[in-house]
Every structure is written in C-alpha cells, then in structure tokens.
Amino acid sequence: MRLPGQADVAANLLDVRRRIERAGGDPDGLQIVAVTKGHPASACVAARKAGLAVVGENRVQEALAKMDEVQGVDWHLIGHLQRNKARHAPRFSLVQSVDSVELADAIARHARVPCLLQVNIAREAQKFGVAPEAAEEVALAVAERLELRGLMAVAPLGGDPVPGFRQLALLRLRVQDRLGTALPVLSMGMSGDFEAAVREGATMLRLGTVLFGRRTP
C-alpha cells in the first residue's frame, strides 16, 4: 500500500472543501477531523502539514502510540472507550464516543473531560451509542459529570443517512433547551455521506478514506 503523502492529503482536502461548499456549507466553519485508524503516524503528519489540526482515532492504544510520534495536533477519540481504559480519556482533547452514564462516571473519576454523547441513530445492534429515545436524559446526566459539547452519530450502513442526521440535529436542539446552554458540536458525516451531513447542519466531519485512501484492516 502506498502511504499518503503531504501532497496527496492536501489535494484530497482541497477536493473535500469544494464538495462542502457545493453542499451549501462553509469549509472554513466546519471542523474536519482526520481519521487515521489503520494508517501510520506519517498520515497524521501529512494531515497536519495539509492544515488539519485535529486527528481522530478509534482505538486508544493506537492513538497513544501515535501521540508519542506526532506533535502539534489535537487528538479526538472517536471509537468506543471501555470503562477499564477511562484513565486515558484526559489524553484526548475530545472524547466523541461517550455512550452511557456509567462510562461518564468512569471518566469523571480522572478528569472532567470535554465529550460528545454518541447516539445510535441507526439502532444497529453492532454499533455503540445511546438509543435516540433515551438520549435527552442521558445527555443531561453526562453533562453533570463531564463537559458535554454536543452529539455524535454514525449513519446506517448502506442506508439513507438523512433521516438519522435530521434526528440528531433535532436532538441537539432539545438537549440545548433543557440544559439552557449551547452545544456547539454536531459530529456527523464520514467519507461516504459527509455532503448529506453538511446539508443537515453538521459542525464536525470525521473523514478518513476521502483524505487518505483505503486503510489497512
């Protein structure tokens, strides 16, 4: 597999920004998280040099190893965090995958970290996240324990992402009303569906393949 270089990532990022604009979004107003799961640390460096300041990792151990090699970026955890690894949460500037009050409790024992509540908008058994009907109450409980900044979701595999994205956007509004404070982050949209996410109000995109090509398993 040819490793992505700085020129490759920069060219891919330019194309992404054009697609965001065509979808009606502001490329400068959206946060792009470069998802480097399965890619070497050099991909993180290429992303940084292309102008991307945030790197997202799915696995704690892979992220920690890359943190030792790559400086100058913020790290987001976007994959499931097991409670027995909650001590590592403070290493990340944002934990996007808090999906239960119990996990929030485990993290809070170490620090009041910034986080997103992951909602399983697709109701797929193989995916993590709180059920949509429970999201408001869980969000309120998480906000008592951690610094809740918004909501995150993964669209259904192979299905229409729009209904789920709309549901997540409405959920954020309801949680904001109940908290009485703004939740600035709506993290939805990946390489295959980010244009739909832009049209539905995403503020943060998690992009891997469209920037770096196919990853190793």
Short mmCIF file of C-alpha atoms in Angstrom, two decimals:
data_model
loop_
_atom_site.label_atom_id
_atom_site.label_comp_id
_atom_site.label_asym_id
_atom_site.label_seq_id
_atom_site.Cartn_x
_atom_site.Cartn_y
_atom_site.Cartn_z
CA MET A 1 0.00 0.00 0.00
CA ARG A 2 1.36 3.39 -0.97
CA LEU A 3 1.42 5.68 2.04
CA PRO A 4 -0.36 9.02 1.67
CA GLY A 5 1.99 11.93 1.32
CA GLN A 6 1.53 15.58 2.13
CA ALA A 7 0.71 16.46 -1.48
CA ASP A 8 -1.91 13.69 -1.68
CA VAL A 9 -3.68 14.75 1.50
CA ALA A 10 -3.55 18.43 0.57
CA ALA A 11 -5.10 17.72 -2.84
CA ASN A 12 -7.77 15.49 -1.30
CA LEU A 13 -8.55 18.12 1.32
CA LEU A 14 -8.98 20.77 -1.39
CA ASP A 15 -11.49 18.49 -3.13
CA VAL A 16 -13.34 17.91 0.17
CA ARG A 17 -13.56 21.64 0.77
CA ARG A 18 -15.01 22.16 -2.70
CA ARG A 19 -17.59 19.44 -2.08
CA ILE A 20 -18.54 21.01 1.26
CA GLU A 21 -19.10 24.32 -0.50
CA ARG A 22 -21.21 22.71 -3.22
CA ALA A 23 -23.32 21.10 -0.47
CA GLY A 24 -24.06 24.55 0.91
CA GLY A 25 -21.57 24.52 3.78
CA ASP A 26 -18.79 26.83 4.82
CA PRO A 27 -15.46 24.98 4.50
CA ASP A 28 -13.89 27.39 6.97
CA GLY A 29 -16.68 26.99 9.51
CA LEU A 30 -16.70 23.20 9.64
CA GLN A 31 -14.23 21.23 11.76
CA ILE A 32 -12.67 18.36 9.83
CA VAL A 33 -11.32 15.52 11.95
CA ALA A 34 -8.72 13.48 10.04
CA VAL A 35 -9.44 9.84 10.87
CA THR A 36 -6.18 7.92 10.76
CA LYS A 37 -7.25 4.49 12.02
CA GLY A 38 -5.13 1.84 10.33
CA HIS A 39 -2.74 4.41 8.88
CA PRO A 40 0.80 5.05 10.15
CA ALA A 41 1.87 8.11 12.10
CA SER A 42 3.12 9.62 8.83
CA ALA A 43 -0.52 10.09 7.80
CA CYS A 44 -1.07 12.22 10.90
CA VAL A 45 1.97 14.30 9.95
CA ALA A 46 0.69 14.69 6.38
CA ALA A 47 -2.70 15.82 7.71
CA ARG A 48 -1.06 18.38 9.98
CA LYS A 49 1.07 19.76 7.16
CA ALA A 50 -2.01 19.99 4.93
CA GLY A 51 -3.60 22.24 7.53
CA LEU A 52 -5.72 19.81 9.56
CA ALA A 53 -5.31 20.42 13.26
CA VAL A 54 -7.39 17.52 14.62
CA VAL A 55 -6.75 13.79 14.31
CA GLY A 56 -9.33 11.17 15.25
CA GLU A 57 -8.52 7.64 16.36
CA ASN A 58 -10.82 4.70 17.03
CA ARG A 59 -8.59 2.75 19.36
CA VAL A 60 -6.93 4.04 22.49
CA GLN A 61 -3.72 2.05 22.14
CA GLU A 62 -3.20 3.05 18.51
CA ALA A 63 -3.77 6.68 19.44
CA LEU A 64 -1.34 6.60 22.36
CA ALA A 65 1.40 5.14 20.15
CA LYS A 66 0.93 7.87 17.54
CA MET A 67 0.84 10.60 20.18
CA ASP A 68 4.42 9.71 21.02
CA GLU A 69 5.45 10.31 17.40
CA VAL A 70 3.29 13.23 16.26
CA GLN A 71 3.23 16.69 17.78
CA GLY A 72 1.16 19.75 17.01
CA VAL A 73 -2.32 18.23 16.63
CA ASP A 74 -5.34 17.76 18.86
CA TRP A 75 -6.48 14.18 19.36
CA HIS A 76 -10.10 13.03 19.38
CA LEU A 77 -11.21 9.58 20.44
CA ILE A 78 -13.99 8.61 18.06
CA GLY A 79 -14.23 4.88 18.80
CA HIS A 80 -15.73 3.04 21.74
CA LEU A 81 -13.98 3.58 25.05
CA GLN A 82 -14.05 0.70 27.51
CA ARG A 83 -14.53 1.71 31.11
CA ASN A 84 -11.29 -0.01 32.13
CA LYS A 85 -9.43 2.38 29.81
CA ALA A 86 -11.18 5.52 31.06
CA ARG A 87 -7.93 6.69 32.67
CA HIS A 88 -6.64 7.51 29.18
CA ALA A 89 -9.53 9.88 28.38
CA PRO A 90 -7.65 13.01 29.57
CA ARG A 91 -5.06 12.42 26.83
CA PHE A 92 -7.69 13.44 24.26
CA SER A 93 -8.97 16.97 23.68
CA LEU A 94 -12.40 15.50 22.94
CA VAL A 95 -13.93 12.06 23.60
CA GLN A 96 -16.64 11.78 20.96
CA SER A 97 -17.91 8.36 21.99
CA VAL A 98 -19.40 8.65 25.49
CA ASP A 99 -22.43 6.37 25.32
CA SER A 100 -23.55 5.79 28.91
CA VAL A 101 -23.72 7.39 32.32
CA GLU A 102 -21.53 4.58 33.62
CA LEU A 103 -18.75 5.47 31.18
CA ALA A 104 -19.12 9.14 32.10
CA ASP A 105 -18.72 8.20 35.76
CA ALA A 106 -15.57 6.20 34.98
CA ILE A 107 -14.04 9.09 33.04
CA ALA A 108 -15.04 11.67 35.62
CA ARG A 109 -13.00 9.86 38.25
CA HIS A 110 -9.92 11.02 36.33
CA ALA A 111 -10.98 14.39 34.89
CA ARG A 112 -13.94 16.42 33.69
CA VAL A 113 -13.04 15.96 30.04
CA PRO A 114 -14.78 17.52 27.04
CA CYS A 115 -17.02 14.97 25.36
CA LEU A 116 -19.85 14.25 22.96
CA LEU A 117 -22.74 11.89 23.55
CA GLN A 118 -22.83 9.16 20.91
CA VAL A 119 -26.36 8.38 19.73
CA ASN A 120 -27.19 5.18 17.87
CA ILE A 121 -29.48 6.87 15.34
CA ALA A 122 -29.46 3.76 13.13
CA ARG A 123 -30.49 1.47 16.01
CA GLU A 124 -27.99 -1.08 14.73
CA ALA A 125 -27.07 -3.77 17.23
CA GLN A 126 -23.43 -3.79 16.15
CA LYS A 127 -22.99 -0.08 16.84
CA PHE A 128 -22.41 1.68 20.12
CA GLY A 129 -24.42 4.66 21.27
CA VAL A 130 -27.41 5.50 23.39
CA ALA A 131 -30.87 4.91 21.92
CA PRO A 132 -32.45 8.08 20.50
CA GLU A 133 -35.39 7.95 22.89
CA ALA A 134 -33.00 7.90 25.88
CA ALA A 135 -30.57 10.48 24.53
CA GLU A 136 -32.01 13.54 26.24
CA GLU A 137 -31.96 12.07 29.75
CA VAL A 138 -28.53 10.50 29.29
CA ALA A 139 -27.17 13.78 27.90
CA LEU A 140 -28.38 15.66 30.97
CA ALA A 141 -26.73 13.11 33.26
CA VAL A 142 -23.47 13.17 31.29
CA ALA A 143 -23.42 16.98 31.44
CA GLU A 144 -23.41 16.75 35.24
CA ARG A 145 -20.23 14.68 35.13
CA LEU A 146 -18.28 15.83 32.07
CA GLU A 147 -18.03 18.86 29.79
CA LEU A 148 -20.70 17.99 27.24
CA ARG A 149 -20.12 19.83 23.97
CA GLY A 150 -22.61 18.14 21.67
CA LEU A 151 -23.75 14.95 19.99
CA MET A 152 -22.17 12.41 17.65
CA ALA A 153 -23.58 9.66 15.45
CA VAL A 154 -22.72 7.22 12.68
CA ALA A 155 -25.18 6.88 9.81
CA PRO A 156 -26.73 3.49 8.97
CA LEU A 157 -24.55 1.27 6.81
CA GLY A 158 -25.85 1.29 3.27
CA GLY A 159 -28.98 3.25 4.14
CA ASP A 160 -30.19 6.81 3.67
CA PRO A 161 -28.28 8.93 6.20
CA VAL A 162 -30.59 11.95 6.04
CA PRO A 163 -33.35 10.86 8.49
CA GLY A 164 -30.80 9.99 11.14
CA PHE A 165 -28.84 13.19 10.65
CA ARG A 166 -32.04 15.21 10.95
CA GLN A 167 -32.98 13.35 14.10
CA LEU A 168 -29.59 14.06 15.65
CA ALA A 169 -29.84 17.75 14.81
CA LEU A 170 -33.27 17.95 16.47
CA LEU A 171 -32.00 16.05 19.50
CA ARG A 172 -29.22 18.58 19.93
CA LEU A 173 -31.76 21.42 19.94
CA ARG A 174 -33.89 19.67 22.57
CA VAL A 175 -30.91 18.93 24.81
CA GLN A 176 -29.72 22.52 24.49
CA ASP A 177 -33.15 23.76 25.57
CA ARG A 178 -33.18 21.51 28.61
CA LEU A 179 -29.62 22.36 29.61
CA GLY A 180 -30.09 26.05 28.99
CA THR A 181 -26.71 26.23 27.30
CA ALA A 182 -25.36 25.88 23.76
CA LEU A 183 -23.95 22.60 22.49
CA PRO A 184 -21.72 23.75 19.64
CA VAL A 185 -20.75 20.36 18.21
CA LEU A 186 -22.82 18.17 15.90
CA SER A 187 -20.38 15.47 14.77
CA MET A 188 -21.87 13.53 11.88
CA GLY A 189 -20.74 12.71 8.40
CA MET A 190 -17.96 10.42 7.21
CA SER A 191 -16.29 9.86 3.86
CA GLY A 192 -19.33 8.31 2.20
CA ASP A 193 -22.01 10.66 3.48
CA PHE A 194 -20.43 13.93 4.58
CA GLU A 195 -22.21 16.05 1.98
CA ALA A 196 -25.59 14.93 3.36
CA ALA A 197 -24.32 15.73 6.86
CA VAL A 198 -23.31 19.23 5.74
CA ARG A 199 -26.78 19.84 4.33
CA GLU A 200 -28.33 18.72 7.65
CA GLY A 201 -26.26 21.06 9.79
CA ALA A 202 -23.13 19.17 10.82
CA THR A 203 -20.45 21.26 12.50
CA MET A 204 -17.84 18.50 12.57
CA LEU A 205 -16.96 15.83 9.97
CA ARG A 206 -14.93 12.67 10.59
CA LEU A 207 -13.07 11.91 7.36
CA GLY A 208 -10.63 9.12 6.66
CA THR A 209 -10.84 7.35 3.31
CA VAL A 210 -11.62 10.50 1.34
CA LEU A 211 -8.38 12.03 2.66
CA PHE A 212 -6.01 9.06 2.98
CA GLY A 213 -7.40 6.31 0.76
CA ARG A 214 -8.28 2.83 1.94
CA ARG A 215 -6.75 1.82 5.23
CA THR A 216 -5.26 -1.47 6.31
CA PRO A 217 -7.66 -3.70 8.36
#
